[in-house]
Every structure is written in structure tokens, then in C-alpha cells.
mmCIF file of C-alpha atoms in Angstrom:
data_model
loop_
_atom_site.group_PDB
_atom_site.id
_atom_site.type_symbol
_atom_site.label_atom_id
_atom_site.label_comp_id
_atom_site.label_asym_id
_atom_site.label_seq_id
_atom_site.Cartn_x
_atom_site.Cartn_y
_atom_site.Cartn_z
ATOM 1 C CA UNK A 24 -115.942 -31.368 -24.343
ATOM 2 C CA UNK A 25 -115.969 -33.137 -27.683
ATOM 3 C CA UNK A 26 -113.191 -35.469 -28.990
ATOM 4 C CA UNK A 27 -110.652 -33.732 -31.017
ATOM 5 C CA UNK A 28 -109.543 -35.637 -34.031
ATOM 6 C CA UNK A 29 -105.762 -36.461 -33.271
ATOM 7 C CA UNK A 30 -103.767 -34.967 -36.825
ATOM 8 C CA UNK A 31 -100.303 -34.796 -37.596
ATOM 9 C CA UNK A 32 -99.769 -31.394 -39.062
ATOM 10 C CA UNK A 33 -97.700 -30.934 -41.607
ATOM 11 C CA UNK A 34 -95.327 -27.729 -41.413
ATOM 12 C CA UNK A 35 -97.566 -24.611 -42.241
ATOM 13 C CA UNK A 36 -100.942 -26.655 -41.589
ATOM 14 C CA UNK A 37 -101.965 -24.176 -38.891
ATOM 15 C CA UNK A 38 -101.755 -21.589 -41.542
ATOM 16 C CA UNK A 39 -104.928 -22.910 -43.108
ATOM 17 C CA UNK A 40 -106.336 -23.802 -39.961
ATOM 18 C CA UNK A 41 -106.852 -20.185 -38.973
ATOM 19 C CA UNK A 42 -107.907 -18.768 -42.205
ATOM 20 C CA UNK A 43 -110.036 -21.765 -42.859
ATOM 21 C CA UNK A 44 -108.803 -23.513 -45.852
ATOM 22 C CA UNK A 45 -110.445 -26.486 -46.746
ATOM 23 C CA UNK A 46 -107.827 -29.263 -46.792
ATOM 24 C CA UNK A 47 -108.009 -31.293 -43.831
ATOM 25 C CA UNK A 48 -104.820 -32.470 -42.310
ATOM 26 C CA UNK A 49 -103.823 -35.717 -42.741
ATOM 27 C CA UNK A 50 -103.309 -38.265 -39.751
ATOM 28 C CA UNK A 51 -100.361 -40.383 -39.252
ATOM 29 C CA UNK A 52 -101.862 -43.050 -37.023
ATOM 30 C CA UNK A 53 -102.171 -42.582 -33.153
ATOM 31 C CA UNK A 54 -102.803 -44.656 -29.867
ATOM 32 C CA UNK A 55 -106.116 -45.386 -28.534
ATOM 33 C CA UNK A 56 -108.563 -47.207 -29.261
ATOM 34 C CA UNK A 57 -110.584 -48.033 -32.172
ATOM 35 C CA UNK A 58 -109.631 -45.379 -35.210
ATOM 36 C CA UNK A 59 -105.999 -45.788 -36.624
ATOM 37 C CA UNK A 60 -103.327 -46.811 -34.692
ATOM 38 C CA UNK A 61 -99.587 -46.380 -35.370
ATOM 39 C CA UNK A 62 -97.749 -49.675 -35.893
ATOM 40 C CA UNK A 63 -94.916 -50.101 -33.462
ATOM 41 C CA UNK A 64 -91.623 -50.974 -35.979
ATOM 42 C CA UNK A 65 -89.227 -54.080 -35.011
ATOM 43 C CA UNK A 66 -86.054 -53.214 -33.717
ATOM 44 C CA UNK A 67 -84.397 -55.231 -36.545
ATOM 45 C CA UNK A 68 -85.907 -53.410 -39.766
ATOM 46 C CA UNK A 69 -83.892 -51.463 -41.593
ATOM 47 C CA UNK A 70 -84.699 -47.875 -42.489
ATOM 48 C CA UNK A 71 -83.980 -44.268 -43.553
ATOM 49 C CA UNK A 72 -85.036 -41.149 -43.426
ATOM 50 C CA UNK A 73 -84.601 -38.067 -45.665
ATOM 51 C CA UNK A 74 -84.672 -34.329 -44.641
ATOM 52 C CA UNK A 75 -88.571 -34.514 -46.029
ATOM 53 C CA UNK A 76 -89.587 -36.696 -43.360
ATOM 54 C CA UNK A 77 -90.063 -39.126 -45.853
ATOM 55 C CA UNK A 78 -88.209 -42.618 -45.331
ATOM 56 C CA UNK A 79 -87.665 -45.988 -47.172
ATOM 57 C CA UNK A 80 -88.241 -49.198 -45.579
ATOM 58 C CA UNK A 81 -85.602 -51.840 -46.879
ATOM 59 C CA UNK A 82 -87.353 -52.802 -49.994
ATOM 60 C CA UNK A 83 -87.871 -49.708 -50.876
ATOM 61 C CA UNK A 84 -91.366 -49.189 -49.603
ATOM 62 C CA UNK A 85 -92.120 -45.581 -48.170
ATOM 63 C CA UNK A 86 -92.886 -45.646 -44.962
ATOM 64 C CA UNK A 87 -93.195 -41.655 -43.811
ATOM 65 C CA UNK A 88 -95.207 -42.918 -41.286
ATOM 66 C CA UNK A 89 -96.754 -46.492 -40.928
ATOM 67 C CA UNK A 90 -100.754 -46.500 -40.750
ATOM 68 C CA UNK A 91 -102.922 -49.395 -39.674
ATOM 69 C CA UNK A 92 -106.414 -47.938 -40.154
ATOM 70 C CA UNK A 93 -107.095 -51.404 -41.529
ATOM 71 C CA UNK A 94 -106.567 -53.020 -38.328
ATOM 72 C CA UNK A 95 -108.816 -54.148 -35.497
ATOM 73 C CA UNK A 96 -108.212 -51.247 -33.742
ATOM 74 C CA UNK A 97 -106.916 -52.243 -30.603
ATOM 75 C CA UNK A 98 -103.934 -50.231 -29.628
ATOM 76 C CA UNK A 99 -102.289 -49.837 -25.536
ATOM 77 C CA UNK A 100 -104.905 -48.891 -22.891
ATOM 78 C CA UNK A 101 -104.351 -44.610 -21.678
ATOM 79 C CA UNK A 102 -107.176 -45.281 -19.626
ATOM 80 C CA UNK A 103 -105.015 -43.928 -16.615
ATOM 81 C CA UNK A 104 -105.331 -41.887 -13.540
ATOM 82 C CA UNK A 105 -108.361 -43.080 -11.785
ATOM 83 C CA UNK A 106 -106.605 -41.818 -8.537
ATOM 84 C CA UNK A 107 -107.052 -38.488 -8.915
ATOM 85 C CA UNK A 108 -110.220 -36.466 -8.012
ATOM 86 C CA UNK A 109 -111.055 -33.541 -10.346
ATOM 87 C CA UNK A 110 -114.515 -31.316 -11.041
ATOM 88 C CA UNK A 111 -116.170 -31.261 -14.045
ATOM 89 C CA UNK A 112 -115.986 -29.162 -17.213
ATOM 90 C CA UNK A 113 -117.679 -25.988 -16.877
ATOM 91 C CA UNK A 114 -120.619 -25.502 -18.927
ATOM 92 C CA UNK A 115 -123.215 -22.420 -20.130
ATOM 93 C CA UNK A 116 -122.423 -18.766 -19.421
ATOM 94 C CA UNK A 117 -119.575 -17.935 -17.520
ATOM 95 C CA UNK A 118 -117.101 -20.394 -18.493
ATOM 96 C CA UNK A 119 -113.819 -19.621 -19.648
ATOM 97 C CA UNK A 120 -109.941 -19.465 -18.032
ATOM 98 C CA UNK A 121 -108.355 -16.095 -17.669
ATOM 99 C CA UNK A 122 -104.830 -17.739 -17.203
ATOM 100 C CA UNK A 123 -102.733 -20.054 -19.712
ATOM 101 C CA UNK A 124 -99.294 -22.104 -18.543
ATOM 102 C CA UNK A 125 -97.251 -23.376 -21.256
ATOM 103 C CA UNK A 126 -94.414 -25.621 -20.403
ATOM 104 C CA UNK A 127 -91.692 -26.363 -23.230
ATOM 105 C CA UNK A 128 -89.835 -29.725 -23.036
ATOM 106 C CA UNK A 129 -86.708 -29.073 -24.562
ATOM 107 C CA UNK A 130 -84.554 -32.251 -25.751
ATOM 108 C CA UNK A 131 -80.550 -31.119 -24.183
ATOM 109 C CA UNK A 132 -78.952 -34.469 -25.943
ATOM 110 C CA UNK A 133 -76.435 -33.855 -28.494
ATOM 111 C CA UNK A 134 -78.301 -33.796 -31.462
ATOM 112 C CA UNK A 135 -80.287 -31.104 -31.074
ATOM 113 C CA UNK A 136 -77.915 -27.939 -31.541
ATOM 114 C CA UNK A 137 -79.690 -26.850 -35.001
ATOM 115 C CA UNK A 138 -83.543 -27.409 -33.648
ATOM 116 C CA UNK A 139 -82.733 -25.247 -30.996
ATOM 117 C CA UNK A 140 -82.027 -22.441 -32.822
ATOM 118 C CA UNK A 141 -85.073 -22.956 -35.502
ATOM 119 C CA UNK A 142 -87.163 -22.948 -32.403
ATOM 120 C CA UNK A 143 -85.670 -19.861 -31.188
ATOM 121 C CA UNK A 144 -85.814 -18.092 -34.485
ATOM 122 C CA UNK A 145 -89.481 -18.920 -34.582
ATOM 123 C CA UNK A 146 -90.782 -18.202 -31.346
ATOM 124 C CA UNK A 147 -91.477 -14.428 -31.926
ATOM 125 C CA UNK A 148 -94.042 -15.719 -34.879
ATOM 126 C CA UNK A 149 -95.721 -17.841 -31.922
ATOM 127 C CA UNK A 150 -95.983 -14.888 -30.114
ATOM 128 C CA UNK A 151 -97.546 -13.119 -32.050
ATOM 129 C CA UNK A 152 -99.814 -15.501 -32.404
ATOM 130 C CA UNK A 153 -100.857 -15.719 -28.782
ATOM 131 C CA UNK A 154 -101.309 -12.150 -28.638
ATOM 132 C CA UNK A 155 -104.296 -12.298 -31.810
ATOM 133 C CA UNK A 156 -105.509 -15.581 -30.316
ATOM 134 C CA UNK A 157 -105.560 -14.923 -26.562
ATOM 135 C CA UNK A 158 -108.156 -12.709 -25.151
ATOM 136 C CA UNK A 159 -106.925 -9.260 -24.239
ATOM 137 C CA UNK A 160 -105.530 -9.629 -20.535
ATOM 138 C CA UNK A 161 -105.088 -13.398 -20.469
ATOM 139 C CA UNK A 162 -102.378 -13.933 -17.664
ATOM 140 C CA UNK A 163 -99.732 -15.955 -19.395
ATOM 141 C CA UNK A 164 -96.824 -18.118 -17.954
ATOM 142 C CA UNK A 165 -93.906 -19.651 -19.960
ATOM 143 C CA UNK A 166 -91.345 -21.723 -18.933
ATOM 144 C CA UNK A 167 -88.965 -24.340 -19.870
ATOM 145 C CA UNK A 168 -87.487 -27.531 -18.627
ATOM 146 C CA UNK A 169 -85.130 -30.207 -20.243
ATOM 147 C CA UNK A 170 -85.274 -34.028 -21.064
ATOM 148 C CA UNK A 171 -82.379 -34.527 -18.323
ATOM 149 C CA UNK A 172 -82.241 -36.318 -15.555
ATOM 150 C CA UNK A 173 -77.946 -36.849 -15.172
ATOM 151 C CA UNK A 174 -74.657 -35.380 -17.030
ATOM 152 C CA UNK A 175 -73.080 -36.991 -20.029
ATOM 153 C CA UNK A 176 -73.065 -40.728 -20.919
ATOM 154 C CA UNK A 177 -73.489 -42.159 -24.107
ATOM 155 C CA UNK A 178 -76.917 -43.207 -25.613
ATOM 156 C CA UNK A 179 -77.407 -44.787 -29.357
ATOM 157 C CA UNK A 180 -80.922 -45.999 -30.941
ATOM 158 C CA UNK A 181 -81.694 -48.537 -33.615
ATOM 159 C CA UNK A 182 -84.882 -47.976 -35.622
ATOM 160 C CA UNK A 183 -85.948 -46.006 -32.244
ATOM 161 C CA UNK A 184 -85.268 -48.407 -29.568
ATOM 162 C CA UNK A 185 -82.454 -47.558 -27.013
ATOM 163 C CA UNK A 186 -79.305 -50.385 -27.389
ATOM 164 C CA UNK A 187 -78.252 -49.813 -23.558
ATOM 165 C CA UNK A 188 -78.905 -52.594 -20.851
ATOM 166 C CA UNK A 189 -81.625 -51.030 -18.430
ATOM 167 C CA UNK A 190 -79.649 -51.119 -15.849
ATOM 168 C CA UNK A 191 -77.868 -48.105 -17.599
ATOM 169 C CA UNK A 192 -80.635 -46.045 -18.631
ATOM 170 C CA UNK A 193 -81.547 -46.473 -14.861
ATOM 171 C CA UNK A 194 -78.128 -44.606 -14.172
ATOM 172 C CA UNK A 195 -78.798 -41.841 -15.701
ATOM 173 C CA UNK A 196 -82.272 -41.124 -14.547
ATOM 174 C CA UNK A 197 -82.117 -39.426 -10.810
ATOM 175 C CA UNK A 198 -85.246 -38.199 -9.463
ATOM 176 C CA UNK A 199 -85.599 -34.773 -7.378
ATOM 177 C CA UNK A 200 -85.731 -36.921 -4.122
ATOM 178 C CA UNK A 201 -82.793 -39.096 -5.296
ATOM 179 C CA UNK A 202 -80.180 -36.610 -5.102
ATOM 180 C CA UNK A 203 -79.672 -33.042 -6.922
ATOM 181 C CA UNK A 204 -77.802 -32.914 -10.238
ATOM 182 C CA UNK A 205 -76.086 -29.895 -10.759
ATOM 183 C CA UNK A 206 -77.521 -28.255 -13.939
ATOM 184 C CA UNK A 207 -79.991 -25.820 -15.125
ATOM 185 C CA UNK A 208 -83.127 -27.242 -16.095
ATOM 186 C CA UNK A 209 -82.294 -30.899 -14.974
ATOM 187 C CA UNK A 210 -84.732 -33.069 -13.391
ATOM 188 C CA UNK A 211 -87.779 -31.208 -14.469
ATOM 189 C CA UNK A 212 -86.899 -27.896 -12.690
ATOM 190 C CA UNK A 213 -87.574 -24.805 -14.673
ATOM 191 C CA UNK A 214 -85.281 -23.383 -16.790
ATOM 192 C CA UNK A 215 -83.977 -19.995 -15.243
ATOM 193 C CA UNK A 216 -82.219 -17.542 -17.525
ATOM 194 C CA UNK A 217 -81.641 -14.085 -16.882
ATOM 195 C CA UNK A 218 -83.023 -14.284 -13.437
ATOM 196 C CA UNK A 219 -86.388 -15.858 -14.578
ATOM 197 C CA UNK A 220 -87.520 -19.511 -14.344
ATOM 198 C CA UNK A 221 -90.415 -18.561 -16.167
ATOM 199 C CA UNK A 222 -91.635 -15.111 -17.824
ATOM 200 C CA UNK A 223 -94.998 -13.691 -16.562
ATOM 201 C CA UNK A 224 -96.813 -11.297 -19.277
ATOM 202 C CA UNK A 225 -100.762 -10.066 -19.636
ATOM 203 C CA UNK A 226 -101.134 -10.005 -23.272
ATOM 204 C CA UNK A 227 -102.267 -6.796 -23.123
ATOM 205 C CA UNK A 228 -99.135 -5.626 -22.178
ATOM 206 C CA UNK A 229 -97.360 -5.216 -26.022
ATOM 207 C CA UNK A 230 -93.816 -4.137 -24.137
ATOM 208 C CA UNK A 231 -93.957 -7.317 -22.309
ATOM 209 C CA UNK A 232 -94.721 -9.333 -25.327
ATOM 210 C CA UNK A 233 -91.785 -8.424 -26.879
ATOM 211 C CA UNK A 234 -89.825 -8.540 -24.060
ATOM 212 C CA UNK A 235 -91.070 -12.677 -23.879
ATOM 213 C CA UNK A 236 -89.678 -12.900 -27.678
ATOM 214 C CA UNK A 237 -86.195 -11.970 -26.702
ATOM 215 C CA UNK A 238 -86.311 -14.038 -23.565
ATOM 216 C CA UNK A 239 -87.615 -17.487 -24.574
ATOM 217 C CA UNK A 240 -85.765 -16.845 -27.989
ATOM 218 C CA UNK A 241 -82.372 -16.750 -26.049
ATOM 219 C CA UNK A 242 -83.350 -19.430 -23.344
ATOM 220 C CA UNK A 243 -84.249 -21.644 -25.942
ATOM 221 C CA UNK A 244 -80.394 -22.244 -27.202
ATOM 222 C CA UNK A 245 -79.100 -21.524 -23.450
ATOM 223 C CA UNK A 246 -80.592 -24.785 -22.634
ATOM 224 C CA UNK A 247 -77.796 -26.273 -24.665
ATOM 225 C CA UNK A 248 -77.202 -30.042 -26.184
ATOM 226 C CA UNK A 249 -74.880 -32.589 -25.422
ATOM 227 C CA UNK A 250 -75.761 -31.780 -21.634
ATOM 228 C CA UNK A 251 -77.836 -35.530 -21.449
ATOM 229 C CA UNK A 252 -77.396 -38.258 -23.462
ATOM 230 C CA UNK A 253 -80.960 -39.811 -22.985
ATOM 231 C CA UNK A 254 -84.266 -38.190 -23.409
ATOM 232 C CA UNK A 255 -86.601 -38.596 -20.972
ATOM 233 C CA UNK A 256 -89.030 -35.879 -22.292
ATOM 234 C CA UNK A 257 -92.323 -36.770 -20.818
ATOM 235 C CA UNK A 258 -90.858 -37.493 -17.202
ATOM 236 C CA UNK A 259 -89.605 -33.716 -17.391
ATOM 237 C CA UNK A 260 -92.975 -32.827 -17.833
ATOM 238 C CA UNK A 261 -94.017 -34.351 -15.087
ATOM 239 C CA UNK A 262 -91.722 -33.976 -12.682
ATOM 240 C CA UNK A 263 -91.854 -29.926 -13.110
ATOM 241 C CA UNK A 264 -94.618 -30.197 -11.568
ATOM 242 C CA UNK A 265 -94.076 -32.352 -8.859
ATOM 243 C CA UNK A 266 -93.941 -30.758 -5.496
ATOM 244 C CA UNK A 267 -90.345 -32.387 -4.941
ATOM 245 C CA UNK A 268 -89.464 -29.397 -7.628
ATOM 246 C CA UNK A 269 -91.682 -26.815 -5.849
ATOM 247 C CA UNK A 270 -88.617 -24.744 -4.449
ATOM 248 C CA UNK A 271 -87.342 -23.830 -8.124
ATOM 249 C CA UNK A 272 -90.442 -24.461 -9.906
ATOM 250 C CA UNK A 273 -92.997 -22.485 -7.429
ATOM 251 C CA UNK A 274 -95.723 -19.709 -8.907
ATOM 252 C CA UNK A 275 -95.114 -21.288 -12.217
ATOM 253 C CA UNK A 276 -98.373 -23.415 -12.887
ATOM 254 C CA UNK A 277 -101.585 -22.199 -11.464
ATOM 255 C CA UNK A 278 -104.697 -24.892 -11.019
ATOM 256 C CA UNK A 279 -107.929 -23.299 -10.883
ATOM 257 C CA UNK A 280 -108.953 -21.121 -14.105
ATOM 258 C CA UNK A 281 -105.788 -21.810 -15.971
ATOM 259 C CA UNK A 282 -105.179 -23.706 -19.312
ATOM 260 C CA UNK A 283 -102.204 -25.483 -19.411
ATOM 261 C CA UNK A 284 -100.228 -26.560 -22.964
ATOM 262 C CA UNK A 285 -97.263 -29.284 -22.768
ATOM 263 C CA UNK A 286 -94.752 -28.798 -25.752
ATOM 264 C CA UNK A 287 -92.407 -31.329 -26.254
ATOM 265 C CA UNK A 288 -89.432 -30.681 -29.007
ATOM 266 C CA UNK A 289 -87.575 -33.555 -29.558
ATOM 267 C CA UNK A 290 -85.525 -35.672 -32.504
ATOM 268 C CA UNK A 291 -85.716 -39.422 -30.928
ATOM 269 C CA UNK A 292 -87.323 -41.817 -28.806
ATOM 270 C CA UNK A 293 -88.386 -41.506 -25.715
ATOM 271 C CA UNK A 294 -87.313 -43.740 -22.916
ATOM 272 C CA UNK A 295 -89.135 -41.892 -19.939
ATOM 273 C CA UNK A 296 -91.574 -45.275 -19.797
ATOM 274 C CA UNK A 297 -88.156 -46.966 -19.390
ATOM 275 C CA UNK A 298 -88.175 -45.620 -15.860
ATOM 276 C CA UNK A 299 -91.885 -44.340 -15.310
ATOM 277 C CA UNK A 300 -95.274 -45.751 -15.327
ATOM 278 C CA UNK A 301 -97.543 -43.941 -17.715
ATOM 279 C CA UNK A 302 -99.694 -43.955 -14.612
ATOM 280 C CA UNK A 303 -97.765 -42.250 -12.190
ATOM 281 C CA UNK A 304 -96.649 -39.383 -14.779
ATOM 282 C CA UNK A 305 -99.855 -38.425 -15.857
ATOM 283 C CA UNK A 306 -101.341 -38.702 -12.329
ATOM 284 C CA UNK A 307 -98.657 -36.722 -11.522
ATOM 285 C CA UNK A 308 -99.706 -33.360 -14.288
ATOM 286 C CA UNK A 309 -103.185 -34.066 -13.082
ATOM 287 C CA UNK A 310 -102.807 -33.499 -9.617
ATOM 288 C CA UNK A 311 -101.556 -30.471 -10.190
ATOM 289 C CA UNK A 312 -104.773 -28.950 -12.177
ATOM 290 C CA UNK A 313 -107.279 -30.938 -10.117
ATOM 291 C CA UNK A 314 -109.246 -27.894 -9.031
ATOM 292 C CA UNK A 315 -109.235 -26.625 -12.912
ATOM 293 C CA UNK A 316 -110.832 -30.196 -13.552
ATOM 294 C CA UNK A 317 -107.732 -32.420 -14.409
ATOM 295 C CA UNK A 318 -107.233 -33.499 -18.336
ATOM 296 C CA UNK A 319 -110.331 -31.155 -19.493
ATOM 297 C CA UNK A 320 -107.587 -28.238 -18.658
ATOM 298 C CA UNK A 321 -104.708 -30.003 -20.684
ATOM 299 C CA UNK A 322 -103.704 -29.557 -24.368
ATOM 300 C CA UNK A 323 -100.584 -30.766 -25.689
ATOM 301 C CA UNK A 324 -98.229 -30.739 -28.738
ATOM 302 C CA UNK A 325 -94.842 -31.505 -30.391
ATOM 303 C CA UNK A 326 -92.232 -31.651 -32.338
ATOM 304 C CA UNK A 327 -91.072 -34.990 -33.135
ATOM 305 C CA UNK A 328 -89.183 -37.613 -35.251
ATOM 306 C CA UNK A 329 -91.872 -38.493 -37.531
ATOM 307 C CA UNK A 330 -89.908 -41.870 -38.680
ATOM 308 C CA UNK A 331 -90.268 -42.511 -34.317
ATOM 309 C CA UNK A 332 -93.986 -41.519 -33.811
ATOM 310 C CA UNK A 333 -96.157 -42.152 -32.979
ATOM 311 C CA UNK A 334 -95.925 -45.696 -32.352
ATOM 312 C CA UNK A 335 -92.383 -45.865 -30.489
ATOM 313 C CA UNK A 336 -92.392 -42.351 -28.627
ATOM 314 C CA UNK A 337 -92.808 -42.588 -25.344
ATOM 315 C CA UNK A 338 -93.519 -38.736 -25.308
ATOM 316 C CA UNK A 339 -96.592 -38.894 -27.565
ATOM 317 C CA UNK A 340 -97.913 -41.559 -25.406
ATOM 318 C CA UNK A 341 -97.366 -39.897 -22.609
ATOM 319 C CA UNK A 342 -99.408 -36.140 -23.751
ATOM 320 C CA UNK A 343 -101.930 -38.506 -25.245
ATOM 321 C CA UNK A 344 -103.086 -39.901 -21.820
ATOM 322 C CA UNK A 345 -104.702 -36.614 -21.162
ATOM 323 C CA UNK A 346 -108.060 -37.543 -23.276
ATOM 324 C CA UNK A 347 -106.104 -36.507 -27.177
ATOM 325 C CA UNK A 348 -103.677 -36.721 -28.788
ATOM 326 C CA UNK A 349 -101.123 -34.369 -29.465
ATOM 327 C CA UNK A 350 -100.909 -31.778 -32.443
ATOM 328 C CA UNK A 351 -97.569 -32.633 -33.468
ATOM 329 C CA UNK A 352 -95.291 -32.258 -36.706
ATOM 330 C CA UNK A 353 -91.987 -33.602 -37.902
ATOM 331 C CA UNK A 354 -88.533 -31.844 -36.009
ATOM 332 C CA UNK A 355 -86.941 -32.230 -39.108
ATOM 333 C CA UNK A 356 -83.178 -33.600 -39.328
ATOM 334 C CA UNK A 357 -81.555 -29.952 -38.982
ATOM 335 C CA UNK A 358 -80.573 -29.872 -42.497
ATOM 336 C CA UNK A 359 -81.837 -27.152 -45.149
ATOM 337 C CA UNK A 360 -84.470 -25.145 -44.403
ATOM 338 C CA UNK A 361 -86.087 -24.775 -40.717
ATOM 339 C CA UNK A 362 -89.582 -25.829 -40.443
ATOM 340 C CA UNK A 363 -92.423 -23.469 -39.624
ATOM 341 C CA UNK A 364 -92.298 -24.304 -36.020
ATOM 342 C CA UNK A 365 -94.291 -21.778 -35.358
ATOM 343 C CA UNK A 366 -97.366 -22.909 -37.065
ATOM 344 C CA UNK A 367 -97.290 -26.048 -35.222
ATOM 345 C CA UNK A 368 -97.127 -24.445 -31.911
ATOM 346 C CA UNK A 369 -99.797 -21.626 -33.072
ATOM 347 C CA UNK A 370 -102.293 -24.671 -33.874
ATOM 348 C CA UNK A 371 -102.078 -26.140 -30.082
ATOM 349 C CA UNK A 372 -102.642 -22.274 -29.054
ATOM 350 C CA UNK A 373 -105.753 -22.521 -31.334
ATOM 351 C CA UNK A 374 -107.305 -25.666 -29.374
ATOM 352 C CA UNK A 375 -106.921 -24.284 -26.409
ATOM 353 C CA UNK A 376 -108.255 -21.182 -27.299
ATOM 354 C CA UNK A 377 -111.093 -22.872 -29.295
ATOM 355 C CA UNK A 378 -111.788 -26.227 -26.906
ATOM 356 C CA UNK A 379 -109.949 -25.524 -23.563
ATOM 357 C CA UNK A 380 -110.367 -22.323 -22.277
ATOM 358 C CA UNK A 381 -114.437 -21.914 -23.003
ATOM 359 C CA UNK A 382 -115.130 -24.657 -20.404
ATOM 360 C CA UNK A 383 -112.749 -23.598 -17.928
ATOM 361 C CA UNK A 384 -114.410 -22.437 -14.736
ATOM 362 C CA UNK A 385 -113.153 -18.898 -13.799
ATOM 363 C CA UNK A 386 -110.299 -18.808 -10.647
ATOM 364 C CA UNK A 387 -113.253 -18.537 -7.924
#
């Protein structure tokens, strides 16, 4: 499979992705090597950011994001997960999945009230989006997790970078096989609201469709905020699929002839490599599609800070370790107008419809 440019979209981008407008979207900087690479920011300077996204550096240069195409190029290493056996991408006549698993990572820290509900209100658009995008009869999971690991304490950044010791960040991230946290959705286990960790629908099935609207639309602000303090977004990613989860999590993601999209929605930094090896959480999402053929079944995207990403989210580095980078817009600050969540979601649908699912090997 090709290389896919990585592009930060800007809200409504997917819009003219679909009906093929000719502006190309513009890229913020990413990991990786060689390309642009986003500049990591000193904990010390200054900042702020407006509702836009846009933000002024101390002396009053803008710094939306911070580019550094100039550069030699040489940004961290995501050459990870050599571990891990997988098959190949399928290739020539029939290819293609007949299953999709999308996960949401939803951020349950304090902040996030007001995102929570733009994401709910626009989650019926996304739907409808799957069911013009998806092949008639595509067997679709979706399901949810959280960024929490523990209950409560008290977590402040400063130009992105956590200001607690490590030793307390370490407190308030308990594994599965550490000890159970009371909580819905904690510790990567699926979200389960009205009797469902995750909602099963053929998009054929119209009923069902819109029966998935009004159940991710009202899980999405059951989740809650001010459950966690810290955000450990990608490690909830990984860790739903981790077979310490299996007795929650079980029949959610399928290997072998399914596509599987990782949505993180989050408004800070991400301290999951605080606690995590990039290694181990990507190995970890790997060896659960290793039959499917590993990152050649992954596609990933976000909402995110823009004044924190790429260069000091954890989160982006994390989905970028599967072979590209995230599609990914700003969260926004919660303040005016929502942004067209939708259309950034409806663009990772696109890739994996376009890229992803055409060199999946069929389930047998």
C-alpha cells in the first residue's frame, strides 16, 4: 500500500475531499522521518491560544502550529514492533475486508464537558457517512473506551508538559492486571451503555443505523469528565485490546478481514509514554490484527489540541507508529461554535474505505 501524505485537516476539509475540490490540505508538521517534522516547544515558552486554533508565541509571532520543513529531517524513530508476525497485504482480485472496528478514545478529564457534546451532536452526520461510504453489508463494530486509568487527582500542564513528579502520574495509572478500578470505561475496557459495550450494525440494515446514532450519541456524554485527571489516551487504545480486558471487551475487535480505525478526541497532552513504551502499545494493537496483516489493517485519526500536536502528543505519536500518520483536526477550546467533527471523522472513514479495506484479505 502506498504512503499516505500525513495532513492536518482543517474543520470541513473532508467536505472537499469527497466531492473533489482542488485545494489540498495543508500539513502541520508530523513525526517521521525525512518530510516536515513538528518542533517539540520548551516547557518554559510562553503562549496562547484563541478559539481559532490560532496562538501567539510571546513576541507576538503566530505559531498555529510550528513547522520545520526546513530542517534536516530527522525526527524520533516509530520504527517499532518487530516482534510481531503478520501476513502481507492482499493484492489483485479478491481483496477487500467485509468487517470495520472503530474504537473511540474519549478524553473523561475535566475539561472536556463541551467536546463531548459537539461530538455527540455530530455523530449522526458520521453516520451517515459510513452508510454512503461503506459497501452495502459491511459488518460494523463501534465502541468506546476512556483515557482513564484511576479516579480523581489533580493534573495541570504548562505549554503541554505535565508539572507532576512521575512518581504521581505513576499513581494514577493502574493496569488491568494491577488491580480493577471501579468505573465504566476505565482501563481500556469498553464503554457499556444501555446494555452494550459496543453496537453491532450491517449497514444495510437502515433501522440499525439509526438506532447506532442515538446510542453512540448518548454514550458519548455518559462517558462523563472530571472522572480522570490525566489522559492517557493512547494506552486506552491499547489496552482495550489487550487480552487482560478480554472479559468486558470480548467479540468487540475481529482480526482477519476487518479494518480497524482508532479515534482519539482529546484537548491536551498525552502522558501515556509517561508510563508506556511506544513499543509495547503498538505491539500490543498489532497483535491483535496479526492474521488481518498487522498495521496494513490500521487507520487512525483525531481530534486534538492543535497548539499540543503534533510534536508534544503522545497520542499522535502513538497512531502514527502504525505506518501514517493520523488525519487529525483541532478539538477546539469549547467556546462558540462546534467544529464539524464530523468531517474529520468522515475523512479517516474515506482512507479506509479508499486504502485499507481494498487490500484486506477476505475472513477465510
Amino acid at each position: 500500500m502506498g504512503a499516505r501524505s500525513p495532513r492536518y485537516q482543517p474543520h470541513g476539509a473532508v467536505v472537499c475531499m469527497l466531492l473533489g475540490c482542488a485545494a489540498e490540505p495543508r500539513s502541520v508538521g508530523v513525526f517521521g522521518e525525512g518530510g516536515s517534522t513538528g518542533a517539540a516547544l520548551d516547557s518554559s515558552e510562553a503562549a496562547s491560544v484563541d478559539a481559532s486554533g490560532s496562538g501567539t508565541h510571546v513576541d507576538g509571532s503566530d505559531t498555529a502550529f510550528v513547522d520545520t520543513s526546513a530542517g534536516d529531517g530527522e525526527g524520533p524513530s516509530l520504527d517499532v514492533g518487530g516482534g510481531v508476525e503478520t501476513v502481507g497485504p492482499c493484492e489483485g482480485e479478491g481483496c477487500g475486508c467485509t468487517a470495520v472496528d472503530i474504537l473511540f478514545v474519549i478524553d473523561n478529564s475535566g475539561s472536556m464537558c463541551l467536546k463531548q457534546e459537539n461530538l455527540a451532536a455530530a455523530f449522526p452526520g458520521f453516520v451517515d457517512a459510513m452508510g454512503s461510504a461503506l459497501p452495502a453489508g459491511t459488518d460494523l463494530h463501534v465502541g468506546i473506551t476512556t483515557s482513564g486509568f484511576a479516579l480523581g487527582g489533580s493534573h495541570s500542564e504548562n505549554n503541554c508538559v505535565p508539572q507532576e513528579t512521575q512518581a504521581t502520574i505513576d499513581e494514577y495509572f493502574v493496569r488491568p492486571g494491577e488491580g480493577v478500578i471501579t468505573g465504566n470505561g476505565l482501563q481500556g475496557r469498553l464503554f457499556e451503555h444501555d446494555g452494550q459495550s459496543f453496537f453491532a450494525v450491517d449497514t444495510a440494515d437502515a433501522a440499525g443505523m439509526a438506532a447506532l446514532k442515538t446510542w453512540f450519541s448518548a454514550a458519548a456524554t455518559a462517558v462523563g469528565c472530571g472522572v480522570s485527571s490525566f489522559e492517557f489516551n493512547a494506552a486506552g487504545a491499547a489496552w482495550a485490546l489487550h487480552p487482560d480486558n478480554v472479559a468486558t471487551n470480548d467479540g468487540f475487535i475481529r482480526d482477519e478481514g476487518a479494518a480497524l480505525l482508532l479515534f482519539v478526541l482529546s484537548d491536551e497532552a498525552d502522558q501515556s509514554l509517561d508510563v508506556e513504551s511506544l513499543e509495547f502499545l503498538h505491539d500490543t494493537v498489532i497483535a491483535a490484527k496479526t492474521e488481518c496483516g498487522g498495521d496494513d489493517c490500521i487507520v487512525s485519526g483525531g481530534l486534538f489540541s492543535i497548539f499540543c500536536t503534533p510534536a508534544m502528543n503522545a497520542a499522535f505519536t502513538f497512531l502514527s507508529s502504525f505506518g501514517e500518520e493520523p488525519i487529525w483536526a483541532d478539538i477546539g477550546l469549547g467556546i462558540g461554535p462546534p467544529p464539524d467533527y464530523a468531517a474529520v471523522v468522515g475523512d479517516a472513514l474515506a482512507q479506509i474505505v479508499a486504502d485499507q479495506c481494498d487490500e484486506i484479505r477476505p475472513e477465510g
